[in-house]
Amino acid sequence: MKILNCPLNGPRNISEFTYGGEYHAMPDAAKSSRSDWAEYIFFHRNPAGPVIEWWCHTASAYWFLAERDTRNNEILRTMPVAEYLSEQQA
Amino acid sequence: MTPRTTELKKHYDVVIIGAGGHGCATAYYLAKYHGVRNIAVLDKSYLGAGNTGRNTAVIRSNYLTEEGVRFYRESVRLFQDLSNEFGMNIMYENRGQLTLAHSDAAVRSFRWRAEVNQHLGVRSELVDVTTIRELVPHLRVEEDCRYPILAGLWHADGATARHDTVAWGYAKGACDRGVEIHQLTEVQGIEIANGGVSAVRTNRGRIHCGAIVQAVAGASSVVANMAGISLPIQSYPLQAMVTQPYKPLLDPHVSSPHLHVYVHQTSRGEFVIGGGSDPYPRYQTQATLEQKEALAAAALELFPFLAQAKVMRQWAGTTDMTPDYSPVMGLSPVKNYYLDAGWGTWGFKATPISGKMMAELVATQRVPDLIAPFDLARFQRFTQVNEAGATAASH
Ligand SMILES: Cc1cc2nc3c(=O)[nH]c(=O)nc-3n(C[C@H](O)[C@H](O)[C@H](O)COP(=O)(O)OP(=O)(O)OC[C@H]3O[C@@H](n4cnc5c(N)ncnc54)[C@H](O)[C@@H]3O)c2cc1C
């Protein structure tokens, strides 16, 4: 069993969660082109290494972010979205 | 088939990254039809170590879009003659494929697929439960189960083949024509000059080249990134398993997208069981207990007698999944750098035609019509080729 530490519900079996894709910063709708949107929607870094991604605790519909290493499936940290965004701004 | 180990030359006209079926087929057709022979196929591991040696060898052309059906139809045709072409038995077996509908929505989509398929000359038809019983007498079609079977999509052209032999046949044919295959040669960097590729850096040194084709399946994003190219791909493990051999009793390939499982029996007697991808991306090829349980549970819904069968092997490959379940092949933003990627869970059947089309592209520098719809730029144009319904869990 693999455990994911949900910021809201604490450590839970990863089967209780839904993977929501790589985190990408959303382009500014007022300034971006069609091609920026295509980039945002379809393209991924898909690295062999650490990546920030969306996860949802399915039963409580709680979305948060996790940093995970795709080479060994180690979960490096999990955090509420707000925490990550304020970190990015700092 | 073990390629000879030789020194790397300083320059090749074409470097192909990845000695899977796709890379070897591209080299073969370049040498055979286009007189391009100064080619190195590089693999960080061994010939066919990637998904070519890990797939469940389903060959079919009953896709949903016209672009898809046309393309896979040509591949099936090439497959039919491959043993003769190689002088090597690829064990091509035309056993047919039956896909099961357990919902009205699936029946509707099967009708649609059958129409598109027939229009393009592919044998594909909607069949009722009586016909299903005749085609697969051991399939459980009782109505008192969780997901009763309502109808099927019967694809008489469906087939299977020995996957390794496909890589070996292309590799041998390419080497006979002067191509070099270098195993244990990992591409670690790609050098770009004046908007085009000029060299690759490997663990065995630097090689100059006139063009590069990347055919690395599960490593598509990682290798493209070396050329500064970003792809619409995420890499998920796909698992499969096989039982010990039993007496022959299942002739066609049977697939249930709804139950996320498909089963066929090899001519050696093993039951090959495959299904959906892992729930999230990983660059790892470990098999998991969860997936074994899921595959077994679904297979037992269809074939309860398999409860007695012993699983012999379980494995995984890394599959490069695109948003529309079609490949990404053709030109890239870098001149002389060609993409053969995004083969996800469905690229084995495309091996011959992909090799042929990539070879034509590299040699003539014109995009063949057959693969034009699959170019990377379709995502910028919002003209995806949506095969999601016809691909997921059917391979
Ligand atoms: C379990 C499973 C079941 C499948 N079932 C089916 C099926 O039934 N039908 C179907 O049509 N498809 C199926 N597929 C998909 C199919 O296997 C693949 O799409 C196809 O084999 C890809 O072939 P390829 O030659 O492009 O890649 P591969 O065979 O994966 O070859 C790529 C090669 O690139 C090499 N490589 C990677 N990085 C580097 C580097 N940096 N430098 C040098 N070499 C590198 C690798 O070592 C590898 O040998 C399945 C896949 C899996 C995993």
XYZ file of C-alpha atoms and ligand atoms in Angstrom:
538
model
C 0.000 0.000 0.000
C 1.319 3.424 -0.882
C 0.531 6.310 1.422
C -0.148 9.872 0.329
C -0.191 12.494 3.073
C -3.269 14.612 2.394
C -2.945 18.161 3.817
C -6.604 17.935 4.907
C -7.150 14.285 5.852
C -3.692 13.135 6.850
C -1.949 9.962 5.607
C -4.250 7.824 3.437
C -3.931 4.978 0.948
C -3.087 6.449 -2.470
C -6.023 4.538 -3.962
C -8.303 7.065 -2.212
C -6.911 9.827 -4.436
C -7.310 10.890 -8.042
C -4.323 12.129 -10.007
C -5.030 15.498 -11.635
C -2.042 16.130 -13.909
C 1.103 18.222 -13.791
C 0.837 21.660 -12.227
C 1.228 24.426 -14.832
C 0.953 28.127 -14.082
C -2.172 29.385 -15.856
C -1.559 31.974 -18.584
C -3.220 35.365 -18.283
C -6.393 35.067 -20.384
C -6.250 38.752 -21.377
C -2.721 38.550 -22.747
C -2.267 35.029 -24.035
C -2.512 33.646 -27.559
C -4.218 30.469 -28.776
C -0.858 28.851 -28.852
C -0.199 29.753 -25.186
C -3.446 28.007 -24.303
C -2.531 24.951 -26.341
C 0.764 24.847 -24.495
C -0.978 25.172 -21.141
C -3.599 22.530 -21.832
C -1.769 19.824 -23.775
C 1.974 20.055 -23.189
C 3.846 18.704 -20.188
C 7.361 18.680 -18.820
C 6.854 15.012 -17.988
C 10.293 14.850 -16.387
C 12.058 11.751 -15.143
C 12.500 13.333 -11.717
C 10.644 15.605 -9.281
C 7.422 17.192 -10.522
C 4.647 19.221 -8.898
C 1.228 17.765 -9.600
C -2.446 18.047 -8.738
C -4.092 15.414 -6.566
C -7.625 15.167 -5.195
C -8.799 13.232 -2.173
C -11.753 11.701 -3.955
C -14.149 11.216 -1.046
C -13.728 14.748 0.314
C -13.205 16.402 -3.114
C -10.184 18.232 -1.709
C -7.586 19.344 -4.278
C -3.983 19.922 -3.289
C -0.456 19.729 -4.724
C 2.192 17.065 -4.295
C 5.806 16.939 -5.340
C 6.723 13.450 -6.495
C 9.804 11.881 -8.067
C 8.617 9.924 -11.096
C 11.797 7.785 -11.148
C 11.172 6.096 -7.793
C 7.610 7.197 -7.022
C 8.752 8.849 -3.807
C 6.410 11.570 -2.575
C 8.670 14.439 -1.559
C 5.968 16.666 -0.028
C 2.295 17.564 -0.183
C 0.809 21.013 0.352
C -2.346 23.107 0.065
C -2.442 25.053 -3.197
C -2.292 28.400 -1.404
C 0.937 27.398 0.324
C 2.627 26.618 -2.988
C 1.392 29.780 -4.681
C 2.593 32.044 -1.882
C 5.948 30.272 -1.991
C 6.148 30.991 -5.728
C 5.402 34.665 -5.185
C 7.923 35.081 -2.398
C 19.582 -11.846 -33.198
C 22.606 -10.075 -31.675
C 23.923 -7.065 -33.593
C 27.696 -7.073 -33.997
C 29.575 -4.737 -31.713
C 31.665 -2.300 -33.690
C 33.345 1.020 -33.051
C 31.128 4.048 -33.496
C 31.967 6.070 -36.575
C 32.462 9.832 -36.303
C 29.611 10.628 -38.654
C 26.345 9.056 -39.805
C 23.876 10.454 -42.281
C 21.053 9.405 -39.997
C 21.110 8.573 -36.292
C 18.060 6.741 -35.003
C 17.592 6.836 -31.247
C 15.959 3.635 -29.966
C 16.384 0.091 -31.292
C 12.806 -0.979 -30.797
C 10.600 -2.102 -33.665
C 9.997 1.473 -34.818
C 13.662 2.502 -34.901
C 14.775 -0.706 -36.629
C 11.925 -0.525 -39.157
C 12.809 3.076 -40.005
C 16.439 2.057 -40.620
C 15.324 -0.955 -42.678
C 13.087 1.029 -45.035
C 15.638 3.858 -45.363
C 18.235 1.315 -46.485
C 15.868 -0.772 -48.585
C 13.899 1.865 -50.475
C 15.863 5.077 -50.239
C 19.496 4.006 -50.532
C 20.354 5.634 -47.194
C 22.739 3.211 -45.496
C 25.117 5.230 -43.396
C 22.779 4.856 -40.428
C 23.374 4.135 -36.744
C 20.546 2.893 -34.557
C 21.492 3.581 -30.934
C 19.956 1.936 -27.895
C 20.830 2.528 -24.278
C 19.827 -1.046 -23.550
C 19.506 -4.009 -25.920
C 17.575 -4.592 -29.153
C 13.854 -4.723 -28.354
C 14.378 -3.992 -24.632
C 11.624 -1.412 -24.552
C 7.940 -1.807 -25.259
C 8.625 -3.849 -28.377
C 9.577 -6.693 -26.041
C 6.841 -5.963 -23.498
C 3.623 -5.590 -25.427
C 0.748 -7.993 -25.846
C 1.011 -8.001 -29.645
C -2.530 -7.047 -30.576
C -2.677 -6.071 -34.251
C -5.858 -4.465 -35.556
C -7.195 -1.583 -37.629
C -10.750 -1.087 -36.303
C -10.116 2.434 -35.062
C -12.653 5.254 -35.092
C -11.245 8.151 -37.106
C -10.660 7.930 -40.843
C -7.075 9.116 -40.346
C -6.477 6.355 -37.819
C -8.187 3.563 -39.738
C -6.322 4.377 -42.979
C -2.997 4.362 -41.194
C -3.434 1.169 -39.132
C -5.013 -0.623 -42.112
C -1.775 -0.164 -44.050
C 0.192 -1.485 -41.106
C -1.945 -4.640 -40.918
C -1.347 -5.177 -44.640
C 2.407 -4.895 -44.201
C 2.275 -7.275 -41.223
C 0.578 -9.943 -43.324
C 3.630 -10.243 -45.565
C 6.354 -9.636 -43.015
C 7.417 -13.277 -42.536
C 8.097 -13.547 -46.282
C 9.831 -10.228 -46.368
C 12.152 -11.171 -43.474
C 12.593 -14.822 -44.330
C 11.850 -15.251 -40.624
C 8.620 -16.490 -39.081
C 6.990 -13.694 -37.102
C 4.158 -16.103 -36.193
C 1.491 -13.816 -37.593
C -1.880 -15.290 -36.675
C -5.084 -13.821 -38.025
C -7.471 -14.893 -35.265
C -9.845 -11.950 -35.195
C -10.693 -9.592 -32.384
C -13.938 -9.336 -30.445
C -14.583 -6.178 -28.431
C -17.472 -6.335 -25.966
C -20.137 -3.725 -25.265
C -21.701 -3.706 -21.802
C -23.634 -0.450 -22.221
C -25.889 1.241 -24.762
C -23.294 3.946 -25.257
C -20.726 1.309 -26.233
C -23.158 -0.318 -28.691
C -23.701 3.063 -30.320
C -19.972 3.708 -30.642
C -19.446 0.204 -32.087
C -22.030 0.923 -34.799
C -20.189 4.092 -35.616
C -16.813 2.323 -35.714
C -18.163 -0.515 -37.876
C -19.491 2.047 -40.392
C -16.195 3.935 -40.597
C -14.236 0.676 -40.805
C -16.365 -0.859 -43.567
C -16.273 2.378 -45.527
C -12.478 2.084 -45.562
C -12.385 -1.619 -46.405
C -11.669 -2.965 -42.941
C -13.593 -6.071 -41.853
C -15.567 -4.910 -38.845
C -19.185 -5.559 -37.840
C -21.582 -5.335 -34.945
C -22.535 -8.805 -33.677
C -25.222 -10.010 -31.256
C -24.871 -12.298 -28.263
C -25.720 -15.435 -30.261
C -22.848 -14.775 -32.640
C -20.589 -13.960 -29.698
C -21.410 -17.400 -28.226
C -20.405 -19.024 -31.499
C -17.181 -17.053 -31.805
C -16.101 -17.603 -28.199
C -17.937 -20.589 -26.662
C -16.079 -20.301 -23.346
C -16.948 -16.659 -22.747
C -19.427 -16.027 -19.936
C -22.406 -14.307 -21.508
C -24.987 -14.897 -18.762
C -27.268 -11.984 -18.009
C -27.139 -12.316 -14.236
C -23.716 -10.756 -13.896
C -22.608 -7.277 -12.971
C -22.026 -6.057 -16.523
C -24.010 -8.206 -18.964
C -22.688 -8.312 -22.529
C -25.052 -6.519 -24.924
C -23.206 -6.823 -28.235
C -19.768 -7.062 -29.771
C -17.600 -5.466 -32.430
C -16.154 -8.330 -34.491
C -12.972 -7.474 -36.360
C -12.029 -10.372 -38.619
C -8.719 -8.676 -39.546
C -7.534 -8.678 -35.914
C -4.297 -10.599 -35.420
C -1.259 -11.200 -33.290
C 2.424 -11.907 -33.931
C 5.583 -12.671 -32.043
C 6.659 -9.187 -30.971
C 10.429 -9.765 -30.555
C 10.733 -11.239 -34.028
C 9.418 -8.037 -35.536
C 12.346 -6.097 -34.062
C 14.790 -8.873 -34.966
C 13.555 -9.141 -38.555
C 13.852 -5.426 -39.164
C 17.211 -5.280 -37.385
C 18.642 -8.155 -39.417
C 17.315 -6.767 -42.704
C 18.750 -3.341 -41.861
C 22.168 -4.737 -40.844
C 22.309 -6.845 -44.026
C 22.035 -3.554 -45.913
C 24.831 -1.844 -44.020
C 23.010 -0.266 -41.065
C 24.798 -0.377 -37.689
C 22.908 -1.129 -34.504
C 24.734 -0.094 -31.346
C 23.436 -1.493 -28.100
C 24.376 -0.108 -24.665
C 24.767 3.286 -26.329
C 22.762 5.925 -24.543
C 22.024 9.306 -26.066
C 22.720 11.882 -23.365
C 22.649 15.120 -25.304
C 21.710 16.565 -28.675
C 23.660 19.398 -30.266
C 21.910 21.976 -32.386
C 23.522 24.410 -34.799
C 21.752 26.854 -37.140
C 18.317 25.538 -36.182
C 19.181 21.936 -37.067
C 20.760 18.977 -35.295
C 24.479 18.502 -35.786
C 25.562 15.833 -33.306
C 24.520 13.519 -30.481
C 26.477 12.943 -27.300
C 26.478 9.391 -26.019
C 28.141 7.424 -23.236
C 30.512 6.200 -25.984
C 31.399 9.600 -27.364
C 30.120 12.230 -29.734
C 28.705 11.473 -33.195
C 28.051 13.952 -35.989
C 24.901 13.350 -37.940
C 22.846 14.727 -40.803
C 19.499 13.896 -39.237
C 18.031 12.313 -36.129
C 14.906 10.217 -35.692
C 13.773 9.658 -32.130
C 11.872 6.413 -31.610
C 12.196 5.899 -27.872
C 8.579 5.225 -26.830
C 8.481 5.587 -22.993
C 11.393 8.053 -22.985
C 9.886 10.414 -25.588
C 9.677 13.541 -23.396
C 13.115 12.989 -21.878
C 14.875 12.616 -25.231
C 12.889 15.381 -26.998
C 13.805 17.681 -24.142
C 17.485 17.204 -25.079
C 16.596 18.839 -28.407
C 14.647 21.558 -26.595
C 11.293 20.156 -27.719
C 8.298 19.913 -25.415
C 5.691 17.236 -26.136
C 2.010 16.707 -25.261
C 2.895 13.468 -23.494
C 2.732 11.905 -20.057
C 4.451 8.611 -19.318
C 2.360 5.959 -17.586
C 3.226 2.353 -16.785
C 1.151 -0.243 -18.580
C 1.074 -3.727 -17.115
C 0.240 -7.150 -18.439
C 0.549 -10.738 -17.294
C 0.603 -14.230 -18.694
C -0.468 -17.612 -17.330
C 1.149 -20.995 -17.648
C 0.315 -22.775 -20.912
C -2.970 -24.680 -21.181
C -4.646 -26.590 -23.974
C -5.941 -24.385 -26.805
C -9.491 -23.190 -26.201
C -9.628 -19.487 -26.955
C -9.224 -18.549 -30.591
C -9.923 -14.808 -31.050
C -8.665 -11.923 -28.990
C -11.387 -10.763 -26.569
C -11.407 -7.246 -25.199
C -13.688 -5.417 -22.789
C -12.979 -1.698 -22.561
C -15.649 -1.444 -19.861
C -13.993 -4.005 -17.582
C -10.523 -2.689 -18.544
C -9.283 -6.074 -19.637
C -8.408 -8.095 -22.705
C -7.446 -11.738 -23.031
C -6.038 -13.953 -25.726
C -4.369 -17.331 -25.785
C -1.020 -17.644 -27.523
C -0.261 -20.552 -29.820
C 1.931 -21.878 -26.993
C -1.203 -21.987 -24.826
C -0.546 -19.140 -22.395
C -3.344 -16.702 -21.633
C -2.111 -13.144 -22.100
C -4.044 -10.687 -19.939
C -3.755 -6.924 -20.307
C -5.844 -3.893 -19.460
C -5.796 -0.248 -18.501
C -2.821 1.898 -17.574
C -1.629 2.639 -14.056
C -3.546 5.476 -12.359
C -0.699 8.019 -12.482
C 2.570 8.580 -14.410
C 5.877 6.970 -13.416
C 9.156 6.149 -15.123
C 9.232 2.720 -13.562
C 8.541 -0.708 -14.950
C 7.662 -2.523 -11.735
C 4.472 -4.495 -11.758
C 2.099 -3.895 -8.840
C -0.149 -6.135 -6.779
C -3.094 -3.752 -7.281
C -2.923 -4.141 -11.047
C -2.538 -7.900 -10.851
C -5.698 -8.043 -8.724
C -7.587 -5.718 -11.047
C -6.595 -7.660 -14.179
C -7.399 -10.999 -12.580
C -10.791 -9.836 -11.281
C -11.807 -8.491 -14.677
C -10.522 -11.526 -16.583
C -12.549 -13.802 -14.286
C -15.728 -11.881 -15.102
C -15.267 -12.963 -18.719
C -13.620 -16.361 -18.277
C -14.401 -17.818 -14.838
C -12.411 -20.997 -15.652
C -9.222 -18.903 -15.469
C -9.606 -19.073 -11.678
C -7.656 -22.327 -11.963
C -4.872 -20.797 -14.040
C -1.484 -19.970 -12.561
C 0.095 -16.630 -13.412
C 3.580 -17.160 -14.758
C 4.819 -13.588 -15.311
C 3.702 -10.025 -14.761
C 5.512 -6.990 -16.156
C 5.190 -3.347 -17.182
C 6.429 -0.945 -19.832
C 6.490 2.854 -19.800
C 4.000 4.200 -22.325
C 3.990 7.744 -23.706
C 0.354 8.799 -23.661
C -1.030 11.637 -25.797
C -4.274 13.522 -25.043
C -6.028 12.209 -28.191
C -4.609 8.666 -28.165
C -2.972 9.213 -31.549
C 0.778 9.290 -32.117
C 3.014 12.318 -32.558
C 5.044 11.706 -35.685
C 6.693 13.739 -38.379
C 8.487 17.063 -38.347
C 9.554 18.816 -35.174
C 10.405 22.456 -34.439
C 14.081 21.524 -35.009
C 15.215 21.067 -38.609
C 16.423 17.510 -39.367
C 15.023 16.199 -36.091
C 12.130 13.840 -36.674
C 9.649 12.551 -34.125
C 8.197 9.064 -33.870
C 6.572 9.301 -30.458
C 3.328 9.170 -28.533
C 2.803 5.498 -29.219
C 1.252 4.949 -25.829
C -0.356 1.563 -25.442
C -1.048 0.968 -29.153
C 2.190 1.306 -31.144
C 3.264 -2.285 -31.776
C 0.689 -2.746 -34.526
C 1.972 0.444 -36.139
C 5.591 -0.728 -36.344
C 5.775 -1.530 -40.090
C 3.887 1.494 -41.390
C 5.598 3.901 -38.990
C 9.006 2.688 -40.120
C 8.014 3.000 -43.738
C 6.550 6.493 -43.357
C 9.373 7.821 -41.177
C 11.896 6.532 -43.720
C 10.048 8.286 -46.536
C 9.897 11.505 -44.523
C 13.600 11.485 -43.682
C 14.680 10.576 -47.214
C 12.390 12.927 -49.150
C 11.834 15.597 -46.475
C 8.187 15.643 -47.494
C 5.532 14.579 -45.005
C 3.636 11.552 -46.389
C -0.148 12.130 -46.495
C -0.782 9.094 -44.323
C 0.972 10.632 -41.307
C 0.266 14.332 -41.909
C -2.675 14.304 -39.440
C -0.392 13.083 -36.628
C 2.048 15.998 -36.628
C 3.007 17.739 -33.408
C 1.563 21.038 -34.646
C -1.999 19.607 -34.544
C -2.166 20.583 -30.882
C -1.484 24.219 -31.757
C -4.165 24.034 -34.476
C -6.631 22.234 -32.162
C -7.086 19.480 -34.754
C -6.570 16.433 -32.559
C -7.290 12.966 -33.962
C -9.430 11.556 -31.184
C -9.036 7.797 -30.831
C -9.751 7.683 -27.089
C -12.809 5.460 -27.430
C -11.214 3.063 -29.883
C -7.914 2.740 -28.068
C -8.244 2.661 -24.285
C -7.912 -0.913 -23.005
C -8.141 -2.375 -26.507
C -4.577 -1.745 -27.659
C 2.237 -4.027 -21.390
C 2.120 -3.418 -22.757
C 1.206 -3.934 -23.676
C 1.092 -3.386 -24.950
N 0.244 -3.975 -25.834
C 0.181 -3.529 -27.105
C -0.622 -4.227 -28.053
O -1.226 -5.259 -27.729
N -0.685 -3.749 -29.326
C 0.005 -2.612 -29.702
O -0.109 -2.227 -30.857
N 0.798 -1.950 -28.820
C 0.905 -2.385 -27.533
N 1.710 -1.729 -26.629
C 2.445 -0.529 -27.067
C 3.698 -0.912 -27.844
O 4.441 -1.862 -27.118
C 4.596 0.300 -28.118
O 3.848 1.400 -28.579
C 5.648 -0.014 -29.182
O 6.266 -1.247 -28.914
C 6.681 1.083 -29.250
O 7.753 0.648 -30.054
P 9.023 1.567 -30.232
O 9.933 0.845 -31.154
O 8.591 2.933 -30.580
O 9.640 1.684 -28.758
P 10.442 0.652 -27.826
O 10.299 -0.735 -28.250
O 10.088 0.994 -26.417
O 11.950 1.057 -28.108
C 12.494 2.264 -27.637
C 13.952 2.033 -27.313
O 14.548 3.278 -27.019
C 15.594 3.057 -26.115
N 15.973 4.327 -25.498
C 15.266 5.098 -24.627
N 15.971 6.195 -24.271
C 17.152 6.142 -24.955
C 18.299 6.982 -25.005
N 18.395 8.118 -24.286
N 19.327 6.608 -25.801
C 19.276 5.454 -26.528
N 18.195 4.621 -26.497
C 17.156 4.960 -25.721
C 15.032 2.011 -25.171
O 16.056 1.275 -24.506
C 14.176 1.142 -26.095
O 14.827 -0.052 -26.486
C 1.859 -2.251 -25.323
C 2.766 -1.708 -24.406
C 2.923 -2.293 -23.140
C 3.920 -1.715 -22.187
